[in-house]
Coordinates of C-alpha atoms and ligand atoms in Angstrom, one line a residue:
X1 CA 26.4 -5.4 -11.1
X2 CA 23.1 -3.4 -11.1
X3 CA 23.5 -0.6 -8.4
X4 CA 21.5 1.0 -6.4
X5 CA 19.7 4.3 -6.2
X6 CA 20.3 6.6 -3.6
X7 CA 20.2 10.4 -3.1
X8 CA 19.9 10.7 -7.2
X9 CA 23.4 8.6 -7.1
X10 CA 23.9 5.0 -8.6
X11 CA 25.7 2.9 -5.8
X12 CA 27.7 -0.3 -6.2
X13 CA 28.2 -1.8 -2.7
X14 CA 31.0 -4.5 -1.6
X15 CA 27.7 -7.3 -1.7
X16 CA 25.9 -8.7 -4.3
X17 CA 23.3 -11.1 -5.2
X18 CA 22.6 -12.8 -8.2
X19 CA 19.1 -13.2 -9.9
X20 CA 18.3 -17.1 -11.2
X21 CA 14.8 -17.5 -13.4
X22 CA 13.0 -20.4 -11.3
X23 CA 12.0 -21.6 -14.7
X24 CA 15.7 -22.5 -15.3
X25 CA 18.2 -22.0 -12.5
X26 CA 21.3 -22.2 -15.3
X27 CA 19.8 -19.0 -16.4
X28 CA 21.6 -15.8 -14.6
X29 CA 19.8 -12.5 -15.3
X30 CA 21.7 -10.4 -13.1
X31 CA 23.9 -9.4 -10.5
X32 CA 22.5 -6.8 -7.9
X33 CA 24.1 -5.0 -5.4
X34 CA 23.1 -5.5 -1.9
X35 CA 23.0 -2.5 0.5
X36 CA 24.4 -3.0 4.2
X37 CA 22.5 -0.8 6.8
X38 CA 24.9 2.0 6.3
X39 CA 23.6 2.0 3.1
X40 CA 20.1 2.3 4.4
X41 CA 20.7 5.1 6.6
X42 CA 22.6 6.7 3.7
X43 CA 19.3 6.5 1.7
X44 CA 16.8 7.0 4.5
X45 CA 19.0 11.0 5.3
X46 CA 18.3 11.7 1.5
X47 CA 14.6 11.3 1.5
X48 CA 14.1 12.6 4.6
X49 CA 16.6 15.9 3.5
X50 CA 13.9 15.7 0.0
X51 CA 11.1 16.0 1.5
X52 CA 10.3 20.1 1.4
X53 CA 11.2 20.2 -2.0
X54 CA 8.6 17.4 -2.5
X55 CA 5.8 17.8 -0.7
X56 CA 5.7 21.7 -1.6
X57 CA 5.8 21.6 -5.0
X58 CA 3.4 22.1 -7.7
X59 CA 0.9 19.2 -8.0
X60 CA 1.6 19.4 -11.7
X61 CA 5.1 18.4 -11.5
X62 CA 4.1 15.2 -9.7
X63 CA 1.5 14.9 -12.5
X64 CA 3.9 15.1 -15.1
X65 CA 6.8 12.9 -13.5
X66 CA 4.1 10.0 -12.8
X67 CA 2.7 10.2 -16.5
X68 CA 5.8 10.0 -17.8
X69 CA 6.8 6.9 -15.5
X70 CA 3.5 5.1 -16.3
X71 CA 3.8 6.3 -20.4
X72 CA 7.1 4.5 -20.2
X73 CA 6.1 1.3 -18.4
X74 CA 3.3 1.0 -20.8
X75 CA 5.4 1.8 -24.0
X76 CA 8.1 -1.2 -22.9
X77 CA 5.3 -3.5 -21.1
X78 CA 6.6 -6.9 -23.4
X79 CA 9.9 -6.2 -22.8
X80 CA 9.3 -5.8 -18.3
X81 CA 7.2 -8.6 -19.0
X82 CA 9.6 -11.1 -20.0
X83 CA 11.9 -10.0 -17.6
X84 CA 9.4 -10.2 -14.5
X85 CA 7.9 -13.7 -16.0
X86 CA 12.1 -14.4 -16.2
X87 CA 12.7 -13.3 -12.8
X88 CA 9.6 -14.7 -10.7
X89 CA 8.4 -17.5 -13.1
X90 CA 4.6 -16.4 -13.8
X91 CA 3.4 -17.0 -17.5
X92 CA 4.7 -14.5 -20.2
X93 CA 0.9 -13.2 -20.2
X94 CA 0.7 -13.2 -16.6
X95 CA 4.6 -11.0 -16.4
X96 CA 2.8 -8.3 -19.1
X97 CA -0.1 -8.3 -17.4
X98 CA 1.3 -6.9 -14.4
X99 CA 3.5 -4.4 -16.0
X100 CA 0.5 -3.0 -18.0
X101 CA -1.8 -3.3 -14.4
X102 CA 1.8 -0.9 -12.8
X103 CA 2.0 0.9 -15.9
X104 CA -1.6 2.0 -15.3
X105 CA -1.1 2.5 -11.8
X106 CA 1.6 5.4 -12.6
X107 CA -1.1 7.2 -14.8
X108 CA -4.2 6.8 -12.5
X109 CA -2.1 8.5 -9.5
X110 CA -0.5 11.3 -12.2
X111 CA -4.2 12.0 -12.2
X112 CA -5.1 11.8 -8.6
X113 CA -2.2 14.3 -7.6
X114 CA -4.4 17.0 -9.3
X115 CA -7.3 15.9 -7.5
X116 CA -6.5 16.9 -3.6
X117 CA -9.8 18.2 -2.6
X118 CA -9.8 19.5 1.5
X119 CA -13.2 21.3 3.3
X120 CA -14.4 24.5 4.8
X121 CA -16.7 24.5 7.5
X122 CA -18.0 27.0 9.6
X123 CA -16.6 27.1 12.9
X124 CA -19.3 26.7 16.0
X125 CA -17.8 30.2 17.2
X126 CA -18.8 33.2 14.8
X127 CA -16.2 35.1 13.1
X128 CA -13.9 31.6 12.8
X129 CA -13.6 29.6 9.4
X130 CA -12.3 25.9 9.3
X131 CA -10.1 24.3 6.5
X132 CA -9.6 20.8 6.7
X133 CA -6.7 19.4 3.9
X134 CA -4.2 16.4 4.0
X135 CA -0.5 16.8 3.8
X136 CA 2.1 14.5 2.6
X137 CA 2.4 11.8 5.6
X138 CA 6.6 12.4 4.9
X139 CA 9.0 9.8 4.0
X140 CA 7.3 6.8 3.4
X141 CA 9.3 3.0 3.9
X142 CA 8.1 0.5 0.9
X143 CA 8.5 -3.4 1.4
X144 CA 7.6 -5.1 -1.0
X145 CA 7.2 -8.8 -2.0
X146 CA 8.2 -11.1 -4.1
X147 CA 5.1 -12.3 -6.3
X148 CA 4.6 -8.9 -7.5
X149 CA 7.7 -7.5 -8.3
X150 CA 6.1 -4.5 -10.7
X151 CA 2.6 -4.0 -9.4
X152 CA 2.8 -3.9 -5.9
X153 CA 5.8 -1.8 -6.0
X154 CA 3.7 0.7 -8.0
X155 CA 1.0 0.3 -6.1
X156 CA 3.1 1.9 -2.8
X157 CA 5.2 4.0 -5.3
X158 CA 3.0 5.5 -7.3
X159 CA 0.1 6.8 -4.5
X160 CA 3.2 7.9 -2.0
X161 CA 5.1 10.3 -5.2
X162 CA 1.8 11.6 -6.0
X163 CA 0.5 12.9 -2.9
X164 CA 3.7 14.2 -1.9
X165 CA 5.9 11.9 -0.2
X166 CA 9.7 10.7 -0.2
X167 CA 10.6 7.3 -0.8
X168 CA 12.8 4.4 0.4
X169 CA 12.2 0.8 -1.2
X170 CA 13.0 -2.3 -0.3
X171 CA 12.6 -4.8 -3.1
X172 CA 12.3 -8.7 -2.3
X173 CA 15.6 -9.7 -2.4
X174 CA 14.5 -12.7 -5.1
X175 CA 13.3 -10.4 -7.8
X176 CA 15.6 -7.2 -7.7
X177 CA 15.3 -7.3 -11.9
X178 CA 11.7 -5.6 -11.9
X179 CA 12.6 -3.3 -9.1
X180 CA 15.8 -2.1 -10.9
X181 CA 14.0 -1.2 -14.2
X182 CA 11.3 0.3 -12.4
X183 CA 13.8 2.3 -10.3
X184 CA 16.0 3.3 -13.4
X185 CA 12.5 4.7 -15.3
X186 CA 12.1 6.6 -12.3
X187 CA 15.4 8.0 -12.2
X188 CA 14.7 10.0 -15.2
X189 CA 11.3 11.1 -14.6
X190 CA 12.6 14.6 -13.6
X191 CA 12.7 13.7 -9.2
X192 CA 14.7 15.7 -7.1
X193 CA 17.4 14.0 -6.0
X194 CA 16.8 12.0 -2.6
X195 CA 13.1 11.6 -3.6
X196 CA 12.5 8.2 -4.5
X197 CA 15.7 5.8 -3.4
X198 CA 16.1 2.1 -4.3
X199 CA 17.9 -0.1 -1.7
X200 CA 18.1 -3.4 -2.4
X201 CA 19.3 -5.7 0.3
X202 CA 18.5 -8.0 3.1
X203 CA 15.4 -7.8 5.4
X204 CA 17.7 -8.0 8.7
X205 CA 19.6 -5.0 7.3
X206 CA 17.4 -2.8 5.0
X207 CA 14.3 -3.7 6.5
X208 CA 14.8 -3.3 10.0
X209 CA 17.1 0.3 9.3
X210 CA 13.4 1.4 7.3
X211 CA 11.5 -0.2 11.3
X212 CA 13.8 1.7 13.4
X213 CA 14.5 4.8 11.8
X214 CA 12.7 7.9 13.5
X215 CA 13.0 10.0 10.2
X216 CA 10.9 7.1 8.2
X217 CA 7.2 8.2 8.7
X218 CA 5.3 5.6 7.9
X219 CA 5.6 2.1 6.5
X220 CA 3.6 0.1 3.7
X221 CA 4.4 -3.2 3.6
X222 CA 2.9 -6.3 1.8
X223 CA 4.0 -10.1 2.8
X224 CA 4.2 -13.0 5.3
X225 CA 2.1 -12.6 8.3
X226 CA 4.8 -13.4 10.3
X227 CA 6.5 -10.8 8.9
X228 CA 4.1 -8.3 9.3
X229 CA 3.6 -8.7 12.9
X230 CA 7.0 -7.8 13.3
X231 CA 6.7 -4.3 11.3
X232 CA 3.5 -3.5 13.1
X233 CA 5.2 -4.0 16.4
X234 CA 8.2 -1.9 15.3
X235 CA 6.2 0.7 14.2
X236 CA 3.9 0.8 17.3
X237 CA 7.1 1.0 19.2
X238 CA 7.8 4.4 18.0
X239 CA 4.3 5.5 16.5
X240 CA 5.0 5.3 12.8
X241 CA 1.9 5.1 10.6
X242 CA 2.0 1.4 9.1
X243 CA -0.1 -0.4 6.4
X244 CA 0.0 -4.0 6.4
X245 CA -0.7 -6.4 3.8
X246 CA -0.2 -10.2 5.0
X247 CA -1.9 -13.3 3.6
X248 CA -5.1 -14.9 2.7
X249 CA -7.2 -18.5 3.5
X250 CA -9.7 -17.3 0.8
X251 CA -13.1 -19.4 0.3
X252 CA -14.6 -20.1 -2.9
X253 CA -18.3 -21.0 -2.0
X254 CA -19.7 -23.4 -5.2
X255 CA -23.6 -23.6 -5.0
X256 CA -25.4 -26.2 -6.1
X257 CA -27.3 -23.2 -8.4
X258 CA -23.8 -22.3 -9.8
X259 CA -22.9 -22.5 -13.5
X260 CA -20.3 -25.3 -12.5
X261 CA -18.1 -24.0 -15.9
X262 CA -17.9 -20.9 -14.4
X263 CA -16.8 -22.4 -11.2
X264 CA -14.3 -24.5 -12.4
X265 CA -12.7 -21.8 -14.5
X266 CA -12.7 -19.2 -11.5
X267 CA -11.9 -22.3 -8.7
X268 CA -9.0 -23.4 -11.3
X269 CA -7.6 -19.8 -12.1
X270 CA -8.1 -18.8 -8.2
X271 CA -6.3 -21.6 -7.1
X272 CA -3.7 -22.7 -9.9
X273 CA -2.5 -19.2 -12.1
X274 CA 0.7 -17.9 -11.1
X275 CA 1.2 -20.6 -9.3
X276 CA -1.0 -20.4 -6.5
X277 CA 1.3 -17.3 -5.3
X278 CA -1.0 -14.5 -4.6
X279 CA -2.4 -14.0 -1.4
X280 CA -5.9 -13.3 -3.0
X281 CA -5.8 -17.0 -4.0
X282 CA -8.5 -19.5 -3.1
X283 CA -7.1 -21.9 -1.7
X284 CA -10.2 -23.3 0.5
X285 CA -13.4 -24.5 -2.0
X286 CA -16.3 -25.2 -0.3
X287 CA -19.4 -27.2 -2.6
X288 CA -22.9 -27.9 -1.7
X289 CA -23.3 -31.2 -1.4
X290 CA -25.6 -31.6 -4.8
X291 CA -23.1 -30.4 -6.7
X292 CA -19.8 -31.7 -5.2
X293 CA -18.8 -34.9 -6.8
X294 CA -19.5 -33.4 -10.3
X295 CA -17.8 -30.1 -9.3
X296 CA -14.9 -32.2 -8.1
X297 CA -14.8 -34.3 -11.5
X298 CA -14.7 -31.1 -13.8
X299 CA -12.0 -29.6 -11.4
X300 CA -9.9 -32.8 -12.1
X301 CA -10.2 -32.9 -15.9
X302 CA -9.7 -29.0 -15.7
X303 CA -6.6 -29.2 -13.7
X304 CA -5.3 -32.6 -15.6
X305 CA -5.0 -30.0 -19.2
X306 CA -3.2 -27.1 -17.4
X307 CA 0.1 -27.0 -19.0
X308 CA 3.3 -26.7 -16.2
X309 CA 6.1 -25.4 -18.0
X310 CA 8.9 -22.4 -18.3
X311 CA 7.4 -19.5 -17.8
X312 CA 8.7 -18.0 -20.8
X313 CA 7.2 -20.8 -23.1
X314 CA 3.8 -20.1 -25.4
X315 CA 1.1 -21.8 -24.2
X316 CA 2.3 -22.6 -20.4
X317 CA -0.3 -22.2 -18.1
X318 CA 1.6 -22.4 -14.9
X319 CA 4.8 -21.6 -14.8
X320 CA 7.4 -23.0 -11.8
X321 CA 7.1 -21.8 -8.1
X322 CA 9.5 -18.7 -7.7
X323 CA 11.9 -20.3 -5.4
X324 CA 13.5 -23.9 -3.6
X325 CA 12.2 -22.5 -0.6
X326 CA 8.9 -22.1 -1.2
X327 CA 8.5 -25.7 -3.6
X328 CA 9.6 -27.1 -0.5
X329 CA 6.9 -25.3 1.7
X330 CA 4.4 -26.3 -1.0
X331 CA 5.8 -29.8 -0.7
X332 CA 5.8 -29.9 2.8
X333 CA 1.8 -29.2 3.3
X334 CA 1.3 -31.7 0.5
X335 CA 2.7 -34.4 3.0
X336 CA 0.7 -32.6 5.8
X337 CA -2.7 -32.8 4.0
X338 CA -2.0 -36.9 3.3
X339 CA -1.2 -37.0 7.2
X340 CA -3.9 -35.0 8.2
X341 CA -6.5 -37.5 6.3
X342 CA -7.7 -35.1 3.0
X343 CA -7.6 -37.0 -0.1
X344 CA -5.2 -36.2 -2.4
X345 CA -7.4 -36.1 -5.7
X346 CA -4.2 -35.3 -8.3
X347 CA -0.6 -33.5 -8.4
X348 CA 1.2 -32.2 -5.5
X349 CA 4.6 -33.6 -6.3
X350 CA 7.5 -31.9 -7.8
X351 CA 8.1 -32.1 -11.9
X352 CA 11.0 -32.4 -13.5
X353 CA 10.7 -30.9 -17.1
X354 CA 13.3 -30.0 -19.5
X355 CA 14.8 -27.5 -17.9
X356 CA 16.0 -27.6 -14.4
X357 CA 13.5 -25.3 -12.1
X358 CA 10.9 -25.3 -9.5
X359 CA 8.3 -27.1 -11.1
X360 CA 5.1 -28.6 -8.9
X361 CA 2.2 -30.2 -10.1
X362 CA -1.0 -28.5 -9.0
X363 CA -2.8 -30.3 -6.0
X364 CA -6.5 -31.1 -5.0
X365 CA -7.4 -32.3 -1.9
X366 CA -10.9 -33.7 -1.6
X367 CA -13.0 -34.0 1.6
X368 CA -11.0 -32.2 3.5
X369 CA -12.1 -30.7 7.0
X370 CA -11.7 -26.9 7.8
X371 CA -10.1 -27.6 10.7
X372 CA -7.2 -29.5 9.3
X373 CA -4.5 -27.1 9.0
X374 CA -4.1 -27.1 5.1
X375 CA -7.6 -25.3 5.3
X376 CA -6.1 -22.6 8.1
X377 CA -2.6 -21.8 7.1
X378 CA -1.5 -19.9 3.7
X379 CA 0.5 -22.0 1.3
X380 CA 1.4 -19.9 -0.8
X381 CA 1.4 -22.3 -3.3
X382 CA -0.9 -24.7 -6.1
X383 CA -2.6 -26.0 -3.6
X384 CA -6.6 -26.2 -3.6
X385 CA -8.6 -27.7 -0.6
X386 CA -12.1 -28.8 -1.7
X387 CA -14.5 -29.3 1.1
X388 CA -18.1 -30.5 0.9
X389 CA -21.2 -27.7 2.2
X390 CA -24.6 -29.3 3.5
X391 CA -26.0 -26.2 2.7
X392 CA -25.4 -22.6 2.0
X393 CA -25.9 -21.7 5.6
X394 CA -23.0 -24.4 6.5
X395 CA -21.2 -23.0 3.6
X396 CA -20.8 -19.2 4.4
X397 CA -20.0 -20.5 8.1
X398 CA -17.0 -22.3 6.7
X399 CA -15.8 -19.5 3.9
X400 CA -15.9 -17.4 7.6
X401 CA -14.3 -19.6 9.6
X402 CA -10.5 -18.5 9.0
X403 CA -8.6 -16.2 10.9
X404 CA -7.8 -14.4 7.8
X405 CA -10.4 -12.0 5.7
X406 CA -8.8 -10.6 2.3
X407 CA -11.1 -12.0 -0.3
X408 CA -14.1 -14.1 -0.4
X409 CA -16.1 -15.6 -3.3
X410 CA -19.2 -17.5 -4.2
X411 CA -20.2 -19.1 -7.4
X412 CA -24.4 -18.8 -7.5
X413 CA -27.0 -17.7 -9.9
X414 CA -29.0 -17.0 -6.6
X415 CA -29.5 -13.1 -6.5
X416 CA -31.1 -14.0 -2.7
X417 CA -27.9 -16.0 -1.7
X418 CA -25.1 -13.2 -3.5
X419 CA -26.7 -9.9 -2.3
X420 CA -26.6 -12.7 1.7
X421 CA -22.9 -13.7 0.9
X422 CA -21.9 -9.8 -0.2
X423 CA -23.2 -8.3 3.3
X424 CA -22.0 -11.5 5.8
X425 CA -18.8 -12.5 4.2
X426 CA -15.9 -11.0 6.4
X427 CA -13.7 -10.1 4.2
X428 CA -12.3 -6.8 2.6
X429 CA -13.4 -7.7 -0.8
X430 CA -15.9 -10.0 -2.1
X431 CA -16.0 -12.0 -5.6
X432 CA -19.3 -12.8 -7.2
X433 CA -18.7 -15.5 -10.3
X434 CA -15.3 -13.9 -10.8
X435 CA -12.1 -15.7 -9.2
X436 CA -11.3 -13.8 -6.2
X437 CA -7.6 -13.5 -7.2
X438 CA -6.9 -11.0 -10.1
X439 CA -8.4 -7.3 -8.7
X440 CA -8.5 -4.0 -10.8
X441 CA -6.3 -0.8 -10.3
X442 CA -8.2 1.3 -9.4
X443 CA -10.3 0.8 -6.2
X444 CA -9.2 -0.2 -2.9
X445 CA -7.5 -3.2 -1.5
X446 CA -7.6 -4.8 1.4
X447 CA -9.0 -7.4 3.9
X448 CA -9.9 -7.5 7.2
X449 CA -9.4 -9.8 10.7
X450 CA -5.6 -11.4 10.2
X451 CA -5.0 -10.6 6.4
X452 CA -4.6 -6.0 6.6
X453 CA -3.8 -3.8 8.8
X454 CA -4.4 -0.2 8.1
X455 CA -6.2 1.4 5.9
X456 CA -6.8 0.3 2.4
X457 CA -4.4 0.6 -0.5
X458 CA -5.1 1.6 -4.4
X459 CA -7.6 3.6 -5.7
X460 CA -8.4 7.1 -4.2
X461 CA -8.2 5.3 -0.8
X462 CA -4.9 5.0 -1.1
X463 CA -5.1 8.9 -0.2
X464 CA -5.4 7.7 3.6
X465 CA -2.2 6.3 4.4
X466 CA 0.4 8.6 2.2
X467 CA -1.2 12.1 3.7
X468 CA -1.7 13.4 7.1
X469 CA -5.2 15.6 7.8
X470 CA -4.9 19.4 9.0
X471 CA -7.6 20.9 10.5
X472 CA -6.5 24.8 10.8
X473 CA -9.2 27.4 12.3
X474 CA -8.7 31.2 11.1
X475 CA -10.3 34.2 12.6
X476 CA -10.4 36.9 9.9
Ligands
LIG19 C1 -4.3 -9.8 -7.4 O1 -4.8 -10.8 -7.1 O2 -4.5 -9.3 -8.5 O3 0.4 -10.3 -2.6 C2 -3.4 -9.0 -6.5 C3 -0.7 -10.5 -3.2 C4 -1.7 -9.3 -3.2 C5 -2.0 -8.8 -4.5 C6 -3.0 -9.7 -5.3 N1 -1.2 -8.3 -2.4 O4 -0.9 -11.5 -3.8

């Protein structure tokens, strides 16, 4: 059994859960213990007991323990990356991908710890100077979900170490294998003890000890929207700082100026790669109307040569969906679409290839109508719903109609219609002939309306949520 982490102590508990690869559920990887809230609490007193020794210490020590994390990630990323691709079913490219994107993560923040600026000012009454600087926000409760299981954990991890903070995480209870290797390179980075804890374990028990716990600070958490109303109402019961990352109805706008190759290729990796599990994924595609039966004919061919296979296989291009539970979902809005009148141009059933996992074909639904509720609710899954734009005007109406706002792109050679679409589309980030799923390290992340709350993560931004501003007048 792979233990947990708490207080710079390896912990076995009574519980454990074991890890199956969706690619091929006869395949174990591991057993993982599974905290109760005792356990929690346990964890949650260490960290909060760590943080002095933490947040005072020498910037360069936080430096040096992140570099070393991120050195390590990088120097093993094939190895992480089959076991991630193993674990949660994206491609073997896609799993070192992600540990080279954490990897990198770990480095840029070993840098950003050196880099905590603050400000004098002059104060309005003579003889008074003012120092503005930021402070480590305290112990700092990760959540983290499952389609990630390397990058957004390091995303949290990384910015809340290097500014200063203590750590409890919460892995997704279906991919505890990333979080475990992550957590053991962490171990012997050179922490204090009680610094950074793992507790793996349910949401009802872990989770909600991390939403009720006066000595956790603030709370980053990424995944379900229903989910995340929950932790923003817990935390507004007892005024913790929160950062919320929920889902995404992203828009890809197709123009009838577009270079429809390009389109395709960013509509099919949006929509399709890692299975249509990221919540930067377009899953509404909205086509001028010149353009839309030949958009829609290339999508088809495009999709028709995608290969669905184990994840761990050369040459898949989609590998399963992560769990039963979510193929089902995916299944279940397939049948919805049909009801609700879209046309269902190919896939959307379940495969059965030669091994036993969670395989889906990928879906297109033509002519669908924004209102139906495959074009308003997140999937979460390989499921792409065209709809047809009379014109661009109609079109960026439709990309904004959604109560959600993460990411938004458009497909144009039109400099007048992208520099329009970059101001007016409501959405945190904005993807210009790129897919809109598939963001760099290194500069914020975020959406607006339903899809964030709080302030952006990554980046230098990131400096926002994990510190606390002091504003400290001084008459000399
Ligand atoms: C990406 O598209 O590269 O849960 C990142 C998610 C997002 C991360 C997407 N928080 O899918």
């Amino acid at each position: 059994m792979k233990p947990n982490y708490i207080a710079g102590q390896w912990l076995d508990s009574a519980a454990s859960v074991a890890n199956i690869s969706p690619s091929d559920t006869r395949d174990t990887i591991d057993h993982y213990a599974q905290a109760d809230a005792g356990m929690a609490e346990a964890a949650i007193a260490a960290a909060h007991e760590a943080k002095a020794a933490w947040g005072f210490c020498s910037p360069q020590a936080r430096a040096d323990a992140l570099d070393r994390i991120g050195a390590e990630i990088l120097a093993r990323r094939e190895e992480l990356g089959r076991l991630l691709s193993r674990e949660e079913g994206k491609t073997l490219p896609e799993g070192i991908g992600e540990v080279t994107r954490a990897g990198n993560i770990f480095k840029f923040y070993a840098g950003e710890a050196l880099r905590q600026r603050g400000d004098k000012l002059a104060s309005v009454r003579p003889g008074i100077e003012i120092d503005v600087t930021r402070e480590p926000v305290g112990t700092v409760g990760i959540i983290a979900p499952w389609n990630f299981p390397i990058a957004i954990p390091a995303w949290k991890i990384a910015p809340a170490l290097a500014y200063g903070n203590t750590v409890v995480f919460k892995p997704a209870e279906l991919v505890p294998g990333c979080a475990w290797a992550l957590a053991e390179i962490i171990s012997r980075a050179g922490l204090p003890a009680g610094v950074f804890n793992l507790v793996m374990g349910r949401g009802s028990q872990v989770g909600q000890a991390l939403l009720d716990d006066r000595r956790i600070d603030a709370i980053s958490f990424t995944g379900s929207v229903a989910t995340g109303r929950r932790v923003a109402q817990a935390a507004a019961q007892r005024m913790a700082k929160a950062q919320l990352e929920m889902g995404g109805k992203n828009p890809m706008v197709v123009l009838d100026d577009a270079d429809l190759d390009v389109a395709v290729e960013c509509a099919v990796q949006s929509a399709f790669y890692s299975t249509g599990q990221r919540c930067t994924a377009s899953s509404r595609i909205i086509v001028e109307q010149g353009v839309y039966a030949r958009f829609l004919q290339k999508l088809r061919d495009r999709a028709a040569s995608l290969r669905i296979g184990h994840a761990l296989e050369a040459g898949t291009d989609i590998g399963p969906v992560a769990s039963r539970d979510q193929l089902e979902q995916n299944l279940r809005y397939v049948d919805i679409g049909r009801q609700e009148g879209a046309r269902l141009l190919c896939g959307g059933g379940e495969l059965q290839l030669g091994t036993p996992g969670h395989y889906m074909a990928p879906a297109i639904f033509a002519d669908c109508d924004n209102a139906m509720r495959i074009c308003r609710e997140e999937i979460f899954g390989p499921v792409a719903a065209v709809m047809p734009a009379r014109d661009y005007e109609h079109a960026l109406a439709l990309a904004n109609d959604t109560e959600f706002g993460l990411a938004s792109g458009i497909c144009s050679t039109s400099l007048k219609h992208v520099q329009h679409f970059k101001r007016h589309a409501q959405a945190g980030m904005v993807m210009v002939n790129v897919p809109t799923a598939g963001v760099d390290y290194h500069v914020p992340f975020g959406g607006r309306k339903g899809s964030s709350l709080g302030s952006r993560e990554q980046g230098s931004h990131a400096i926002e949520f994990y510190t606390t501003v002091k504003t400290a007048y001084v008459a000399g």
